[in-house]
Amino acid sequence: MLTSSQRIGKTIGIIGGGQLGRMMATTARHMGYRLIILDPTPDCPAAQLADHQIVAPYDDLNAIKQLAEQVDLVTYEFENVDLNTARYLEARGLLPQGTKALEVTQDREIEKSLMVELNQPVAKFQMIKQKQDFTSAMERIGFPAVVKTCRGGYDGKGQLMLKSADDLQAAEALLEKSQRLIYEQLIKFDCEVSIVLTRSKTGDILYFPVAENHHRDHILHMTIAPARISASVMKKIKQAAEAIATALNVVGTFAIEFFVKGDEIYINELAPRPHNSGHFTIEACNVSQFEQHIRAICDLPLIPVLFHGGAVMINLLGDNLEVYLTRINQFKQAHFHYYGKKDIEPKRKMGHITCVAHNRDQLIETLKKQQFI
């Protein structure tokens, strides 16, 4: 028997109306929930599937209050939710995910400090709060390195590569604009991977297959699942993921990116939400990262994950959308997703394609032969 907290037919509010919100909304619709989206862009991708949209900035407290009056619970599609509005919702019992994971993941200084406190592996780093700090960072960490803003920044935005002291002028300009930076050792990794998990309110954790990620111009281009890593690395990743999710009291779907170098792993970033690298789960698993997320926040039991065996997901950007669309009939196993964004722009995520098979390596070979990847 369902409890009152599990009642089907509730209204879910989603802060953020982009592609992740849209895929949450698609799943929630199938499960019988009503939806209200808060996003500043009218007719945003998620709103196209919702009962109603509140058109307002994410930090508009009046809009958040309006949302709170109309929903039974609230979730979000990105980590840069205004903390004051999130705390308002948490205090009213409307935010099952709480604010701890948000507070940590939207600030790289807090995130890195917590990883050190939890004894989790990260690249050498140093906080930069004034120009003089660059000198000690260069001496202690050296080059090559990367500097990152502590807040905001995604798909390579807010980051600079430092190959030598000649690049410091640009880094100093970024510091002046951002006030704080992280100076981080550049890991020459073998591959980058991510793990997507879902944790219930009672602390149960279920994992999706670890995925291997390939980027172009700092934007995720392709994800291969399962990742081509050793069993020992896989074990380390799951152990780290469990420790982090437990420490943050995660509720819902959560993702962690890692660099892998030999048998060593280094945590790159955390995301307290469904993740681009987990899109393959929609077709390649019996339950998607989005359904598990909705189940977790609605206090429904999580579904044990079954995986077909192999998947390749390709992001469709404004740059390559037409190229893939004209060739999509050449591979009958390609599942096409279009996000409903109004304007097609370079480097903007417009959709994705997922190809699924029982064998990962055979799938990759087939796609290569057809010049699909």
C-alpha positions in Angstrom: 0.0 0.0 0.0 1.3 3.5 -0.9 1.9 5.9 1.9 0.9 9.6 1.6 4.4 10.5 0.7 4.3 8.0 -2.2 0.9 9.0 -3.6 0.8 8.9 -7.4 -0.7 12.0 -8.9 1.3 14.5 -6.9 2.5 17.7 -8.5 6.3 18.0 -8.9 8.0 21.3 -9.4 11.2 21.4 -11.4 13.6 24.3 -11.2 15.2 24.6 -14.6 13.6 23.8 -17.9 16.4 22.5 -20.1 17.0 19.1 -21.5 17.6 17.4 -18.1 14.3 18.9 -16.8 12.6 17.7 -20.0 13.7 14.1 -19.6 12.7 14.2 -15.9 9.3 15.6 -17.0 8.9 12.8 -19.7 9.5 10.2 -17.0 7.3 11.8 -14.4 4.5 12.1 -17.0 4.6 8.3 -17.6 4.4 7.8 -13.8 1.3 9.9 -13.5 2.7 13.1 -11.9 1.7 16.6 -12.8 4.4 19.2 -13.4 5.2 22.8 -12.9 8.4 24.2 -14.4 10.2 27.4 -13.1 12.5 28.8 -15.8 13.1 32.3 -17.2 12.7 31.2 -20.9 9.1 30.9 -22.1 8.2 27.5 -23.7 11.5 26.0 -22.6 12.1 22.3 -23.3 10.7 21.0 -20.0 7.7 23.3 -20.1 6.6 21.8 -23.4 5.7 18.7 -21.3 4.4 20.4 -18.2 1.0 21.5 -16.9 2.2 25.0 -16.2 5.4 27.2 -16.4 6.3 30.0 -14.0 8.5 32.3 -16.2 10.9 33.9 -13.7 14.6 33.9 -12.8 15.8 31.0 -10.6 16.5 33.3 -7.7 13.2 35.1 -7.7 11.9 34.3 -4.2 8.4 35.5 -5.0 8.3 33.0 -7.9 9.7 30.3 -5.7 6.9 31.0 -3.2 4.4 30.8 -6.0 5.8 27.4 -7.0 5.8 26.2 -3.4 2.0 26.9 -3.1 1.2 24.8 -6.2 3.4 21.6 -5.8 3.9 18.7 -3.4 7.7 18.6 -3.8 10.4 20.2 -5.8 13.5 19.0 -7.6 16.1 20.7 -9.9 17.9 20.0 -13.1 21.2 21.8 -12.3 23.3 22.6 -9.3 23.4 26.4 -9.6 20.1 26.8 -7.8 20.0 29.8 -5.6 20.7 28.6 -2.0 18.4 31.0 -0.4 15.5 29.8 -2.5 16.5 26.1 -1.9 16.6 26.7 1.8 13.2 28.2 1.7 11.8 25.1 0.0 13.7 22.8 2.4 12.3 24.5 5.4 8.8 23.8 4.1 9.5 20.2 3.5 9.3 20.5 -0.3 12.9 19.6 -1.2 13.6 15.9 -0.7 17.2 16.3 -1.9 17.9 19.0 0.8 20.5 21.7 0.3 23.8 20.0 1.5 24.7 18.5 -1.9 23.8 21.8 -3.6 25.9 23.9 -1.3 28.9 21.6 -1.8 28.7 21.1 -5.6 28.1 24.7 -6.6 31.4 25.8 -5.1 34.6 24.1 -6.2 36.5 25.3 -3.1 33.9 23.6 -0.8 33.8 20.5 -3.0 37.6 20.0 -3.1 37.9 20.6 0.7 35.2 18.0 1.4 37.0 15.5 -0.9 40.2 16.0 1.2 38.2 15.7 4.4 36.7 12.4 3.2 40.2 11.2 2.1 39.1 10.9 -1.5 41.6 11.1 -4.3 41.9 14.5 -6.1 44.6 16.2 -8.1 46.9 18.5 -6.2 45.3 21.9 -5.9 45.7 25.3 -4.2 43.3 28.1 -3.7 44.1 31.4 -5.4 42.7 34.4 -3.7 45.3 37.0 -4.6 47.9 37.3 -7.3 50.7 36.4 -5.0 49.2 33.0 -4.5 50.2 32.1 -8.1 53.8 32.0 -7.1 53.4 29.4 -4.4 51.1 27.4 -6.6 53.6 27.3 -9.4 56.3 26.2 -7.0 54.2 23.5 -5.3 52.2 22.2 -8.3 54.0 23.4 -11.4 52.9 23.1 -15.0 50.9 22.0 -16.9 47.9 23.1 -14.7 44.4 24.3 -15.0 42.8 27.2 -13.2 39.0 27.1 -12.6 36.5 29.5 -11.2 34.9 28.4 -7.9 31.4 29.1 -8.9 29.5 28.7 -12.2 31.4 27.3 -15.2 30.5 24.2 -17.2 31.5 22.7 -20.5 34.9 24.3 -20.2 33.6 27.7 -19.3 35.5 29.4 -16.4 38.6 27.4 -17.0 42.1 28.2 -18.3 45.0 25.9 -19.3 48.4 27.0 -17.9 51.3 25.5 -19.8 53.9 27.9 -18.4 54.3 31.2 -16.6 53.6 33.0 -19.9 49.9 32.1 -19.4 49.6 33.8 -16.0 48.4 37.1 -17.3 45.1 35.5 -18.5 44.8 33.7 -15.2 45.3 36.9 -13.3 42.6 38.6 -15.3 40.2 35.7 -14.5 41.1 36.0 -10.8 40.2 39.7 -10.9 36.8 38.9 -12.4 36.0 35.9 -10.2 37.7 36.7 -6.9 38.7 33.1 -6.2 40.3 30.4 -8.4 41.5 26.9 -7.9 44.9 26.1 -9.3 44.9 22.4 -10.1 47.5 19.9 -11.4 46.6 18.8 -14.9 46.3 15.0 -14.8 47.5 13.2 -17.9 44.8 10.6 -17.6 44.2 7.5 -19.7 40.5 8.1 -19.8 37.7 10.0 -18.1 34.8 8.1 -16.7 31.7 8.9 -14.7 29.4 6.9 -12.4 25.7 7.7 -12.1 24.0 6.4 -9.0 20.7 6.9 -7.2 20.3 7.0 -3.5 16.9 6.6 -1.7 15.7 8.4 1.4 16.6 5.3 3.4 20.2 5.3 2.1 19.9 2.5 -0.4 22.2 3.1 -3.4 21.9 1.6 -6.9 24.5 2.1 -9.6 24.4 2.4 -13.3 27.3 1.1 -15.4 30.4 3.2 -15.2 30.7 5.1 -18.5 33.6 6.3 -20.5 33.5 9.9 -21.7 35.1 11.6 -24.7 35.1 15.4 -25.1 35.5 17.8 -27.9 36.2 21.5 -27.1 35.5 20.7 -23.4 31.9 19.5 -24.2 30.9 15.9 -23.9 30.8 14.4 -27.4 30.4 10.7 -26.8 29.8 8.3 -23.9 30.6 4.6 -24.1 29.2 2.1 -21.6 30.5 0.2 -19.9 33.8 2.0 -19.6 36.9 0.1 -20.7 38.6 0.0 -17.3 39.8 -2.8 -15.0 37.8 -4.4 -12.3 40.0 -3.0 -9.6 39.4 0.6 -10.9 35.7 -0.1 -11.1 35.8 -1.2 -7.4 37.6 2.0 -6.3 35.1 4.2 -8.2 32.1 2.5 -6.5 33.8 2.8 -3.1 34.4 6.5 -3.6 30.9 7.0 -4.9 29.3 5.3 -1.9 31.4 7.3 0.6 30.6 10.7 -1.1 26.9 10.0 -1.6 26.6 8.9 2.1 28.5 11.9 3.4 26.3 14.3 1.4 23.1 12.4 2.4 22.2 12.3 -1.3 18.6 11.7 -2.3 18.0 11.1 -6.0 20.3 10.7 -8.9 23.9 11.8 -8.5 26.9 11.7 -10.8 30.7 11.8 -10.2 33.3 12.3 -12.9 36.8 10.7 -12.5 40.1 10.8 -14.3 41.7 7.3 -14.6 45.5 6.9 -14.8 46.6 3.3 -14.7 45.1 1.9 -11.5 44.7 5.3 -9.9 41.5 7.4 -9.9 41.1 11.2 -9.3 37.8 12.8 -8.7 37.1 15.6 -11.1 33.6 16.9 -10.4 30.3 16.1 -8.7 26.8 16.7 -10.0 23.8 16.4 -7.7 21.4 15.5 -10.5 21.0 13.3 -13.6 24.0 13.7 -15.9 24.7 14.0 -19.6 26.8 10.9 -19.4 23.9 8.9 -18.1 21.5 9.5 -21.0 22.3 6.0 -22.4 20.4 4.6 -19.5 17.1 5.5 -21.1 17.4 2.8 -23.7 20.3 0.6 -22.5 18.9 -0.1 -19.0 15.6 -1.4 -17.7 15.3 1.8 -15.7 16.7 5.2 -16.6 18.6 7.7 -14.4 15.5 9.9 -14.6 13.0 7.3 -13.5 15.3 6.4 -10.5 15.5 10.0 -9.6 11.7 10.5 -9.6 11.3 7.3 -7.7 13.8 8.5 -5.1 12.4 11.9 -4.5 8.9 10.5 -4.4 9.9 7.9 -1.8 9.2 5.0 -4.2 11.5 1.9 -4.1 14.4 2.0 -6.5 14.5 -0.6 -9.3 17.5 -3.0 -9.5 19.5 -2.0 -12.6 19.8 -4.4 -15.6 21.9 -3.4 -18.6 21.8 -4.6 -22.2 25.5 -4.9 -22.4 26.7 -2.1 -24.6 25.8 1.5 -25.4 27.2 4.5 -27.2 25.6 8.0 -26.8 26.5 10.9 -29.0 25.6 14.5 -28.1 24.0 16.5 -31.0 25.2 20.1 -30.9 24.3 22.9 -33.2 27.5 22.2 -35.0 26.8 18.5 -35.9 23.0 18.2 -35.7 22.4 18.2 -39.4 25.3 15.9 -40.1 23.8 13.2 -37.9 20.2 13.8 -38.9 21.0 13.2 -42.5 22.7 9.9 -41.7 20.4 8.5 -38.9 18.7 6.0 -41.2 22.0 4.3 -41.9 21.9 2.8 -38.4 18.6 1.3 -37.4 19.5 0.9 -33.7 20.0 4.7 -33.2 17.5 6.2 -30.8 17.0 9.9 -31.5 16.3 12.5 -28.9 15.6 16.2 -29.7 15.3 18.6 -26.9 12.9 21.2 -28.4 15.1 24.2 -28.1 14.0 27.1 -30.2 17.4 28.3 -31.5 20.1 26.1 -33.0 23.5 27.5 -32.0 27.1 26.2 -32.2 28.2 24.3 -29.2 24.6 24.2 -27.8 23.3 20.8 -26.9 20.3 20.2 -29.1 19.7 16.5 -28.6 21.5 13.1 -28.5 21.6 9.7 -30.2 22.0 6.4 -28.3 22.9 3.1 -29.9 22.4 -0.1 -27.9 23.7 -3.7 -28.3 24.5 -6.7 -26.2 28.2 -6.3 -26.9 30.0 -3.0 -26.4 33.1 -3.8 -28.6 31.0 -5.2 -31.5 28.8 -2.1 -31.3 31.8 0.2 -31.4 33.3 -1.7 -34.4 29.9 -1.5 -36.3 29.6 2.3 -35.7 33.2 2.8 -36.8 32.7 0.9 -40.0 29.6 3.0 -40.7 31.6 6.1 -39.9 29.0 7.0 -37.3 31.8 7.6 -34.7 
